[in-house]
XYZ file of C-alpha atoms in Angstrom:
566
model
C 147.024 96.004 12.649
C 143.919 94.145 12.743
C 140.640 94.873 12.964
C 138.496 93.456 15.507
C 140.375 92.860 19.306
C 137.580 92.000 21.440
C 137.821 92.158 25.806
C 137.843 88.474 26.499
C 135.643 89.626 29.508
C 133.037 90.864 27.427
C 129.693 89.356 27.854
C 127.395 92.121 26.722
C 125.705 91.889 23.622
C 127.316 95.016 22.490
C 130.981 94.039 22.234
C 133.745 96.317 22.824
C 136.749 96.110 21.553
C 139.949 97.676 21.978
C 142.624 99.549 19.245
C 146.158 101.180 19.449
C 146.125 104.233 17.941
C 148.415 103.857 15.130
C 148.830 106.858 13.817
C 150.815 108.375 16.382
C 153.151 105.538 16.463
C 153.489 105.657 12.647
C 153.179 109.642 11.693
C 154.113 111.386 15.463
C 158.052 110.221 16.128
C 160.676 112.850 15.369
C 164.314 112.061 15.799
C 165.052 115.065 17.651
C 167.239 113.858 20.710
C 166.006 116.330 23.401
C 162.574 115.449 23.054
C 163.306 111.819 24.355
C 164.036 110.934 27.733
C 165.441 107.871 29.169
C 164.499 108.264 33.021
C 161.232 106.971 32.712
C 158.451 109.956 33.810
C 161.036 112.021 36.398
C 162.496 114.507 33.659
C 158.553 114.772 32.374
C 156.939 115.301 35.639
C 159.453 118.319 36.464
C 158.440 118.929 32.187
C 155.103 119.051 33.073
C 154.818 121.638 36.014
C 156.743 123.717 34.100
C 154.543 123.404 31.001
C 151.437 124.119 33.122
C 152.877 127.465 34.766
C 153.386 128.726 31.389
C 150.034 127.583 29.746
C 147.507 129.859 29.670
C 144.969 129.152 32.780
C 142.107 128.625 31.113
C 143.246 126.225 28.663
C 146.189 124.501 29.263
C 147.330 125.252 25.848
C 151.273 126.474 25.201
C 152.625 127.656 21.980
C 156.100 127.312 20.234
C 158.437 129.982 21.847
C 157.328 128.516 25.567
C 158.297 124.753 24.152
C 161.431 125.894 22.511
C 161.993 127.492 26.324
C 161.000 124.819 28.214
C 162.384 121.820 26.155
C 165.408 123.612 25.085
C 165.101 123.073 21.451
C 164.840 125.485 18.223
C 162.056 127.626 17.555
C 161.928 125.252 14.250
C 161.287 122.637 15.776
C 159.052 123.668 18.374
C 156.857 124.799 15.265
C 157.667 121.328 13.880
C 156.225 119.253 17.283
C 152.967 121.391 16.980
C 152.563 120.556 13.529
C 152.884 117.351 13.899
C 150.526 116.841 17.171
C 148.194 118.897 14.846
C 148.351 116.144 12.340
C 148.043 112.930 15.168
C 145.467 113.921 17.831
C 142.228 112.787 17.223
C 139.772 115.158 18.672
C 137.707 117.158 15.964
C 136.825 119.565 18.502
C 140.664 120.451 19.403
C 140.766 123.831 17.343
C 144.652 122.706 16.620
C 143.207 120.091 14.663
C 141.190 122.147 12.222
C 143.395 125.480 12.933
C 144.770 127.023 9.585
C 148.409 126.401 8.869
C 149.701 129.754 9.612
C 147.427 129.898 13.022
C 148.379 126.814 14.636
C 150.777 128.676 16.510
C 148.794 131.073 18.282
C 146.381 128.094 18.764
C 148.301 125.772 20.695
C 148.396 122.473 22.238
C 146.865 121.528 25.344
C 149.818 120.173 28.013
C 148.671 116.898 28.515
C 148.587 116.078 25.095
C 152.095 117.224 24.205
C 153.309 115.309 27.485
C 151.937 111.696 26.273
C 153.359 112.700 22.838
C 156.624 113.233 24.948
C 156.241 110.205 26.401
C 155.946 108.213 23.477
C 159.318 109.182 21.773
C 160.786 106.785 24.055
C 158.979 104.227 21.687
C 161.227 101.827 19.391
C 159.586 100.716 15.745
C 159.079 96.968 15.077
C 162.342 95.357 13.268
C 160.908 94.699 9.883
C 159.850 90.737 9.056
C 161.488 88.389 6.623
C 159.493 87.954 3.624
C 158.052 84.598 3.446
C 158.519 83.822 0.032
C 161.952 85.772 -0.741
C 162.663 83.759 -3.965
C 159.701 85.283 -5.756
C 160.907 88.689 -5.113
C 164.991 88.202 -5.440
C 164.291 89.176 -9.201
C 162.097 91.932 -8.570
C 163.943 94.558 -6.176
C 166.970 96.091 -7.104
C 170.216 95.060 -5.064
C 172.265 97.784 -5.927
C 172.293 101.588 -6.148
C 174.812 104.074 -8.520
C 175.784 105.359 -5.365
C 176.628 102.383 -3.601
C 179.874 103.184 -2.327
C 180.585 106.400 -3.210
C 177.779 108.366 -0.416
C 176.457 105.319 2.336
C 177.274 102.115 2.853
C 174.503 100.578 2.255
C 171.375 102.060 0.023
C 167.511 102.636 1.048
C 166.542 99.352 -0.286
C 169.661 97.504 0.765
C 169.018 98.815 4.311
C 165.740 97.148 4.065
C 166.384 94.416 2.280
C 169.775 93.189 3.176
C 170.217 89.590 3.136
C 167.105 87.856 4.694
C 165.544 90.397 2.638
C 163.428 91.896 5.312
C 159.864 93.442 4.759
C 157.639 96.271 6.943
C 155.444 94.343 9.427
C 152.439 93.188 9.274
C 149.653 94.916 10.662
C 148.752 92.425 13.450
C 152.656 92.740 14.493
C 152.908 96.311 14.686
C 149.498 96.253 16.756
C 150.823 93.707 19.377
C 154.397 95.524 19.318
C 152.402 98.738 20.585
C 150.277 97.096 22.700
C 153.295 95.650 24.514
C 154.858 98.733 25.001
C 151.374 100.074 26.391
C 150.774 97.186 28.627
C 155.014 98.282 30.228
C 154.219 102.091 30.212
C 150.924 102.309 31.048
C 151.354 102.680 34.713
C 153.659 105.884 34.379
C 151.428 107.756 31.449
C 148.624 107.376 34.392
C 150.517 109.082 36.676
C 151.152 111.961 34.332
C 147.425 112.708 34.115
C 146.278 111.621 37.205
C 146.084 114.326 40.678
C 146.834 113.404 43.833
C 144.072 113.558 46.366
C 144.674 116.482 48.919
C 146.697 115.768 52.045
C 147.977 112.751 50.149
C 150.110 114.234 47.498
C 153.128 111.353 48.406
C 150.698 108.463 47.922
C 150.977 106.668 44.364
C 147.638 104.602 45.916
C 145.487 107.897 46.377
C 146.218 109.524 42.512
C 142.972 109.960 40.627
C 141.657 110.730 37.322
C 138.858 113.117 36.226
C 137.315 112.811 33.162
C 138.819 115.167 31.381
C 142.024 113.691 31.937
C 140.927 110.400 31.293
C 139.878 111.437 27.901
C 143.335 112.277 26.879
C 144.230 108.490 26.812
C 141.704 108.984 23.221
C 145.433 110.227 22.272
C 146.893 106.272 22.313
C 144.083 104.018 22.189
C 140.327 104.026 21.119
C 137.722 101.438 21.331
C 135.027 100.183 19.132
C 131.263 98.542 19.327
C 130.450 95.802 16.981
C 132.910 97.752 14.105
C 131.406 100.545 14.528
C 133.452 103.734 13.641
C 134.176 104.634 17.464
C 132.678 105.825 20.714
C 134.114 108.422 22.975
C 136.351 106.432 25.366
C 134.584 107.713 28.617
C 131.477 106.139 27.260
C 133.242 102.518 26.841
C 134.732 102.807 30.630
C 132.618 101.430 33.135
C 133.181 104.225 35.700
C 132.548 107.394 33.288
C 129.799 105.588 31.241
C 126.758 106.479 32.755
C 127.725 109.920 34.303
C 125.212 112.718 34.208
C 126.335 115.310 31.490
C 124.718 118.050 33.585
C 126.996 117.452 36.178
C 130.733 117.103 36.703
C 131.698 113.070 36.571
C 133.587 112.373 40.150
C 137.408 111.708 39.970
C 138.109 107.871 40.133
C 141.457 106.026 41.215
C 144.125 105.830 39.010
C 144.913 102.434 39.603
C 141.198 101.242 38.728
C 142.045 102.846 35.487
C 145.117 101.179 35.256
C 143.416 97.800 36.329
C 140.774 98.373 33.702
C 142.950 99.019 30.736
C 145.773 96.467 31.247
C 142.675 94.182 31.396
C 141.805 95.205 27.722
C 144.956 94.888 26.260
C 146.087 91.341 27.748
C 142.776 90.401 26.318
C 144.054 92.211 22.832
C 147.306 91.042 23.087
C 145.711 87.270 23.074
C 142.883 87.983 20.196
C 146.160 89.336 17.920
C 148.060 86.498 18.933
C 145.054 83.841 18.014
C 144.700 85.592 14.613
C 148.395 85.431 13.721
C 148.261 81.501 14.928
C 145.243 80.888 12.723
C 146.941 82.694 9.839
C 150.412 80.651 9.882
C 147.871 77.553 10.261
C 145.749 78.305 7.782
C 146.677 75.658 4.535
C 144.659 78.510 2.546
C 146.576 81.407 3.475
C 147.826 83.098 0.312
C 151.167 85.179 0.245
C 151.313 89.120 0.947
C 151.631 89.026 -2.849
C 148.663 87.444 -3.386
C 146.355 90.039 -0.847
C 148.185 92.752 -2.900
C 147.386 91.641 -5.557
C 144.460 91.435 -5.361
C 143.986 94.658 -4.209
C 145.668 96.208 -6.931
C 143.099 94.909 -9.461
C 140.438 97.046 -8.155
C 138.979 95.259 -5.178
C 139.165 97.042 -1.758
C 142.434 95.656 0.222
C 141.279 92.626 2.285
C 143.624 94.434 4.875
C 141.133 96.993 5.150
C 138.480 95.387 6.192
C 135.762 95.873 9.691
C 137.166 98.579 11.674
C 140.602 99.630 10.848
C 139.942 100.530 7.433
C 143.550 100.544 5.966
C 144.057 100.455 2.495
C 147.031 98.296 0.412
C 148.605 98.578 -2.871
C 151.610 96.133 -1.934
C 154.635 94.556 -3.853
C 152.848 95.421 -7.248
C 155.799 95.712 -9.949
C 155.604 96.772 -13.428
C 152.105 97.820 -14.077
C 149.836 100.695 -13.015
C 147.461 101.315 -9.967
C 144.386 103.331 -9.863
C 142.567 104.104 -7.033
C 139.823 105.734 -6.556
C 137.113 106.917 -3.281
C 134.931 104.123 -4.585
C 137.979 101.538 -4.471
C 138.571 102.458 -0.645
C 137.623 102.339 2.588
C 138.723 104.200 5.400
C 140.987 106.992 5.522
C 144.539 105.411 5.796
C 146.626 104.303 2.446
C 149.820 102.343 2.441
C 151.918 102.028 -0.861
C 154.491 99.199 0.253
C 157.313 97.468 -1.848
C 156.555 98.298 -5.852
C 158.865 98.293 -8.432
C 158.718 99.733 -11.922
C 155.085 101.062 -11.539
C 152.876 104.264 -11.756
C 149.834 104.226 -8.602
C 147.466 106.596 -8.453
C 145.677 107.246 -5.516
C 143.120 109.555 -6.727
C 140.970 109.981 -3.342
C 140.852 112.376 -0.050
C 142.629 110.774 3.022
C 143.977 111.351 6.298
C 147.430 109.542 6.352
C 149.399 108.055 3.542
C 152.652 106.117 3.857
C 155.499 104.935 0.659
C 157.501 102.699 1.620
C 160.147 100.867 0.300
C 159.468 101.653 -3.317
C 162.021 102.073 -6.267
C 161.408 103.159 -9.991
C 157.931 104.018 -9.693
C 155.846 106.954 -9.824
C 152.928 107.853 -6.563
C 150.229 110.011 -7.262
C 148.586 110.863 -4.108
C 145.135 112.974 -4.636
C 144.670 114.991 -1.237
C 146.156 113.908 2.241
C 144.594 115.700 4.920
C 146.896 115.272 7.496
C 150.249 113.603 6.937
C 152.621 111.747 4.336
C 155.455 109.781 5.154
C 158.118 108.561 2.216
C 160.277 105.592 3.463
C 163.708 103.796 2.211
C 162.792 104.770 -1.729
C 164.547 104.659 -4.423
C 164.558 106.705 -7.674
C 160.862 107.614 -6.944
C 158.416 110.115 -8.433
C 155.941 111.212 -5.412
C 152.983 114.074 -6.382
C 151.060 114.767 -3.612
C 149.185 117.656 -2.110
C 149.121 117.468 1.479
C 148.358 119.197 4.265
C 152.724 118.191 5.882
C 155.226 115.250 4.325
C 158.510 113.312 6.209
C 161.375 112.321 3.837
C 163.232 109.757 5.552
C 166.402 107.340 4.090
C 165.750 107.950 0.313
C 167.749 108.536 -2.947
C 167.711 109.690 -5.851
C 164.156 110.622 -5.380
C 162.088 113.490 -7.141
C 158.832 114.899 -4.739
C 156.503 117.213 -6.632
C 154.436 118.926 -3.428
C 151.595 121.191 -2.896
C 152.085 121.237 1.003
C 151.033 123.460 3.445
C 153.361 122.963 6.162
C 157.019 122.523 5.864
C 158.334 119.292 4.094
C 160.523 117.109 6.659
C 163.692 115.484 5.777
C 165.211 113.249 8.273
C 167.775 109.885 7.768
C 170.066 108.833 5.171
C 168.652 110.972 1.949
C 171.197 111.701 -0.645
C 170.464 113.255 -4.251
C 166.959 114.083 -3.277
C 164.778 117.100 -5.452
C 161.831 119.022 -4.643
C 159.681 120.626 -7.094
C 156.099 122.648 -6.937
C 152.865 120.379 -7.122
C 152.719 119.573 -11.491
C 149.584 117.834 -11.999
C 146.020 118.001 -11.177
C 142.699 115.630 -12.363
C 138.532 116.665 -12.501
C 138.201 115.618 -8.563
C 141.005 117.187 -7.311
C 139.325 120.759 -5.743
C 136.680 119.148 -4.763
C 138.712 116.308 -2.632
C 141.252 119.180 -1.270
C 138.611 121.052 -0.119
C 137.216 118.075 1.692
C 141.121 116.969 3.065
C 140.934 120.544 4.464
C 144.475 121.419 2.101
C 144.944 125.171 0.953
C 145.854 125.373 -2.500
C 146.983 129.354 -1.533
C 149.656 127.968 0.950
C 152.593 126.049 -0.711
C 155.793 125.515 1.596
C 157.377 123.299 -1.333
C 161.065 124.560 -1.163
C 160.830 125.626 2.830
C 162.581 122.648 4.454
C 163.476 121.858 7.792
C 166.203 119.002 8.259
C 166.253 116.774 11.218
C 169.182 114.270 12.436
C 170.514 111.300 10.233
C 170.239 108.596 13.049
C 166.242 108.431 14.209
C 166.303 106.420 17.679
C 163.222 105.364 16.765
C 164.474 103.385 13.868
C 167.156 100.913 13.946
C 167.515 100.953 10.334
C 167.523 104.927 9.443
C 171.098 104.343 9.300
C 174.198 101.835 9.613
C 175.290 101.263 13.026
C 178.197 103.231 14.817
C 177.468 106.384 12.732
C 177.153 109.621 15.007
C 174.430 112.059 15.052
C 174.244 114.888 12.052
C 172.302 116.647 10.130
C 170.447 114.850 7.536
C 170.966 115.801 3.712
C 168.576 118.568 2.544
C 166.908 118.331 -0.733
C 167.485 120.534 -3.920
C 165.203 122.339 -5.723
C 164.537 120.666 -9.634
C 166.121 122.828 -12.266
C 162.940 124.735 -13.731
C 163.887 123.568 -17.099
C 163.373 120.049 -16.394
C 159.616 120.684 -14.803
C 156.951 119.279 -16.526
C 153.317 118.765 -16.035
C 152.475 115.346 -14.762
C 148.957 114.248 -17.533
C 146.576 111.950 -15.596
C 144.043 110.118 -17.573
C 140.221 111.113 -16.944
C 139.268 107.864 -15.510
C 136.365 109.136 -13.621
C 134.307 109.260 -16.519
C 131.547 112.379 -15.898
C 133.402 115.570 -15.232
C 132.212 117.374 -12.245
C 130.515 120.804 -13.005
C 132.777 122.474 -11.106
C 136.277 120.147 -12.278
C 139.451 121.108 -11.696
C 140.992 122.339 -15.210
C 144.068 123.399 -13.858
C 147.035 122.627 -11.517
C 145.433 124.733 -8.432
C 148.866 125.365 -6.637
C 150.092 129.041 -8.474
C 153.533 127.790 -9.962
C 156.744 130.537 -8.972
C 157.533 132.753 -11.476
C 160.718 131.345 -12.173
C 159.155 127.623 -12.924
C 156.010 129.553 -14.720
C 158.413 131.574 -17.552
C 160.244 128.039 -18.097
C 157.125 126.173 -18.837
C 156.111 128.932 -21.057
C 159.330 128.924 -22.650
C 158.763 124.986 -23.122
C 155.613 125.406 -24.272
C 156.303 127.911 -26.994
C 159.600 125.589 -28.222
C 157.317 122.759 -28.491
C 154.751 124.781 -30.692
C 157.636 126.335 -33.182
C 158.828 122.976 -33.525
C 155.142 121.510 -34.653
C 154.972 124.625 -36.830
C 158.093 123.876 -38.138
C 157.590 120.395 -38.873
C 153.973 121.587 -40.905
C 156.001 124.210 -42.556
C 158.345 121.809 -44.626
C 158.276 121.303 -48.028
C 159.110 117.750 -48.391
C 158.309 114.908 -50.832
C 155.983 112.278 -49.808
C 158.584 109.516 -49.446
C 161.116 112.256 -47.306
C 158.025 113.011 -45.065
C 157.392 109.283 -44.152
C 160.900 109.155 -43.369
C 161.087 111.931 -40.945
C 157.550 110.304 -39.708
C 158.889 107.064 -39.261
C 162.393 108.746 -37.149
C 159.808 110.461 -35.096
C 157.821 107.726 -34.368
C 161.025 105.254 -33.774
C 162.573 108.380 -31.193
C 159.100 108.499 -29.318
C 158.916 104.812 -29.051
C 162.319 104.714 -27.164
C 161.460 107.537 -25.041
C 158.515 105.484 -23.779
C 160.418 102.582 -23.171
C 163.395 104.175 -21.444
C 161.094 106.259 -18.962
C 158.463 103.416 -18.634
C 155.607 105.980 -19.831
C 154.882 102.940 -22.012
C 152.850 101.071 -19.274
C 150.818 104.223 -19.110
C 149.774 103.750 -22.565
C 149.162 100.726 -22.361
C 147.080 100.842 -19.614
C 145.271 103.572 -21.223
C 144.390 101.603 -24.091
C 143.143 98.654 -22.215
C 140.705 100.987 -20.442
């Protein structure tokens, strides 16, 4: 997405410039089939009365039972659409947004923010891009699967990969993909905030907006001054800019608004498409490899920065990652495309995304507000997060500390879940920051979505029908182990974190106990025998040669080695 889109009507020395708001594009779509709606806004305007008579009247806010009424869906998933609007909006002061897991119920969402989140489930994602260089990564990503087959017809990576070997979008594309669909819809998503004038309540011409409407469009888009981090969007419109807070801004016509905004993006839609013309131009442009590279040395991702602040670790394969708040900006991470690695992202943030990763291991400190895992294979992912989506993966293993309930949606076959197993000095002090409580854990409490997500054309081969997605099973507690990371944060905190803070079932607790005290007879064992010198070196030597291949086969070698280089 980039970073800078500036009004090409701008003349005032304090530049504003205009940004979709990604995150409900990337973290707020849920293949659930009645929540999308083909008809334009008719089925949403009828939606919408109904919404309001059963909000309460002072707030416009509705909980879970009255969407499960009104939209005609389960009382799972109502819980599921307010958990996710919790994790998308924007607006600090919207006491969903801060509201503690279990009260975000009885908290609910305000109307007009679940209608443009209705709205925008009508949205299709980007087709993915053809890498440009696909030679230098033929030998890199696996083309098959074990399953190949025998469960799908095609696998995670093969989905994504197939052929022309097809990549996620770039940034810039994704932008201008969502700013199209803005620039088409725009029209209708004013008329679902805006209030007819009385004794005109047929005419389209005489709909108006107040400013508190008006402010819901912070939902979708967001503008900027001179990179700054943000102003409140009734202070960059030239009708609400200058009202007096003491008294109540007038209504203005809807179709100024519209007039205003389509202005902004055609002017966005042009600054994208000059940078994307400069950067196919450019005879210095280096590779996505290269930027990712880069990044993954230790450098802050040249994606990331000015405004949008999104942080990279890209097509890295077999080496290890570490990230930490120092090493970022922002509060977005994206882990795209490695093979055969170990990153750690060892830092509070807001949104993190994995995609298209096999054979590797993700370490992802806090996330305050959502995780998405995408078309993996044979991954490790330990996060603690605040909610995660599962979508197309295999043969994957997710060790969670979540506080809302995991989503698994798409293709996923031979999937495992497992309580949060690690922890590092920082990591109390950056969930308490991501807002994450380590006394909630909904690890094992999933909720499974459709196979086929409309909003996806590759969550599954064509022509297949609608059903539930494959759940995930819970890791035989004899196979749990505690993830070690490396202390490479130097001074320990006071206060450090000494201990995985997520209380372990009973069940996984006795069998890492039971581990524990088989590993310590067998040292005691091993000090107990009476051998000769020349028998002990042998056994010494067996160990050493048995530990030696365990590194290599599991890959824990590139820890060690990364360990001793630091």
């Amino acid at each position: 997405m980039s970073n800078e889109i500036e009004p090409s009507s701008s003349s005032s020395p304090k530049q504003q410039f205009l940004h979709v708001r990604r995150e409900p594009f990337e973290y707020g779509l849920l293949p659930i089939p009645k929540l999308i709606f083909s008809d334009g806004i008719v089925t949403l305007t009828d939606l919408k009365h109904k919404l309001l008579l059963k909000a309460a009247a002072a707030s416009n806010r509705i909980n879970a039972a009255d969407i499960s009424e009104i939209l005609q869906i389960s009382i799972d998933n109502a819980h599921i659409v307010l958990e996710t609007l919790a994790s998308i909006l924007p607006f600090d002061s919207d006491p969903i947004v801060n509201a503690n897991p279990n009260e975000i119920d009885s908290v609910g969402v305000d109307v007009y923010d679940l209608i443009l989140f209705l709205y925008i489930q009508s949205y299709k994602r980007l087709l993915p891009r053809t890498h440009k260089d696909s030679a230098v990564v033929s030998d890199v990503w696996p083309s098959t699967s074990a399953f190949d087959g025998c469960l799908s017809a095609m696998s995670p990576l093969q989905l994504v990969r197939s052929n022309s070997r097809r990549f996620v979008p770039s940034q810039v594309d994704e932008e201008m993909h969502q700013l199209s669909y803005l620039q088409k819809h725009f029209a209708n998503i004013l008329s679902l905030l805006a209030d007819s004038v009385e004794g005109n309540e047929n005419d389209d011409e005489a709909m108006v907006l107040s400013l508190d409407r008006f402010d819901h469009l912070g939902f979708l888009i967001q503008f900027r001054e001179n990179g700054s981090e943000g102003i409140p969007l009734s202070q960059a419109a030239p009708f609400f800019a200058n009202s007096d807070p003491e008294m109540p801004a007038a209504p203005v016509p809807a179709a100024q608004v519209h007039d205003w905004i389509l202005q902004n993006i055609l002017a966005a839609l042009e600054h994208s498409g000059e940078k994307v013309s400069s950067k196919e131009t450019s005879p210095a442009n280096a590779t996505d490899q290269d930027v990712a590279m880069a990044d993954a040395s230790g450098s802050p991702s040249k994606g990331s920065n000015g405004a949008r602040n999104i942080n990279f670790v890209e097509a890295v394969s077999k080496t290890s990652v570490v990230k930490q708040p120092s090493d970022l900006k922002g509060s977005s991470i994206k882990v795209l495309n490695c093979h055969d690695s170990v990153i750690y992202i060892l830092a509070p943030l807001q949104y993190a995304t994995v995609y298209g990763c096999s054979d590797a291991t993700v370490v992802l400190g806090a996330i305050g507000k959502a995780v998405r895992v995408e078309h993996c294979e044979r991954v490790q992912v330990i996060t603690a997060a605040k909610r995660i989506c599962i979508a197309n993966c295999r043969e994957c293993v997710f060790f969670l500390g979540v506080n809302q309930r995991p989503v698994f949606l798409g293709d996923n076959h031979k999937l495992q879940v497992a309580p949060y197993n690690t922890f590092y000095p920082q990591l109390g002090m950056h969930m308490t920051q991501a807002g994450i409580d380590a006394n909630i854990n909904k690890w094992d409490e999933h909720l499974v979505l459709g196979m086929v997500d409309p909003h996806d054309s590759l969550s599954h081969p064509a022509g297949v029908s609608d059903v539930q997605a494959d759940s995930a099973a819970c890791l035989d507690p004899d196979h749990y182990t505690n993830f070690l990371i490396p202390n490479w944060f130097g001074d320990v905190p006071h206060e450090a974190t000494k201990h995985n803070p997520f209380p372990l079932p009973e069940v996984y607790m006795t069998s890492q106990q039971k581990n524990y005290q088989s590993a310590e007879e067998i040292k005691q064992a091993l000090r107990n025998l009476r051998l000769e010198d020349n028998k002990k070196r042998e056994l010494s030597n067996a160990l050493h040669l048995y530990f030696k291949d365990w590194l290599y086969a599991s890959g824990n070698i590139r820890q060690l080695y990364c360990l001793q280089g630091d």
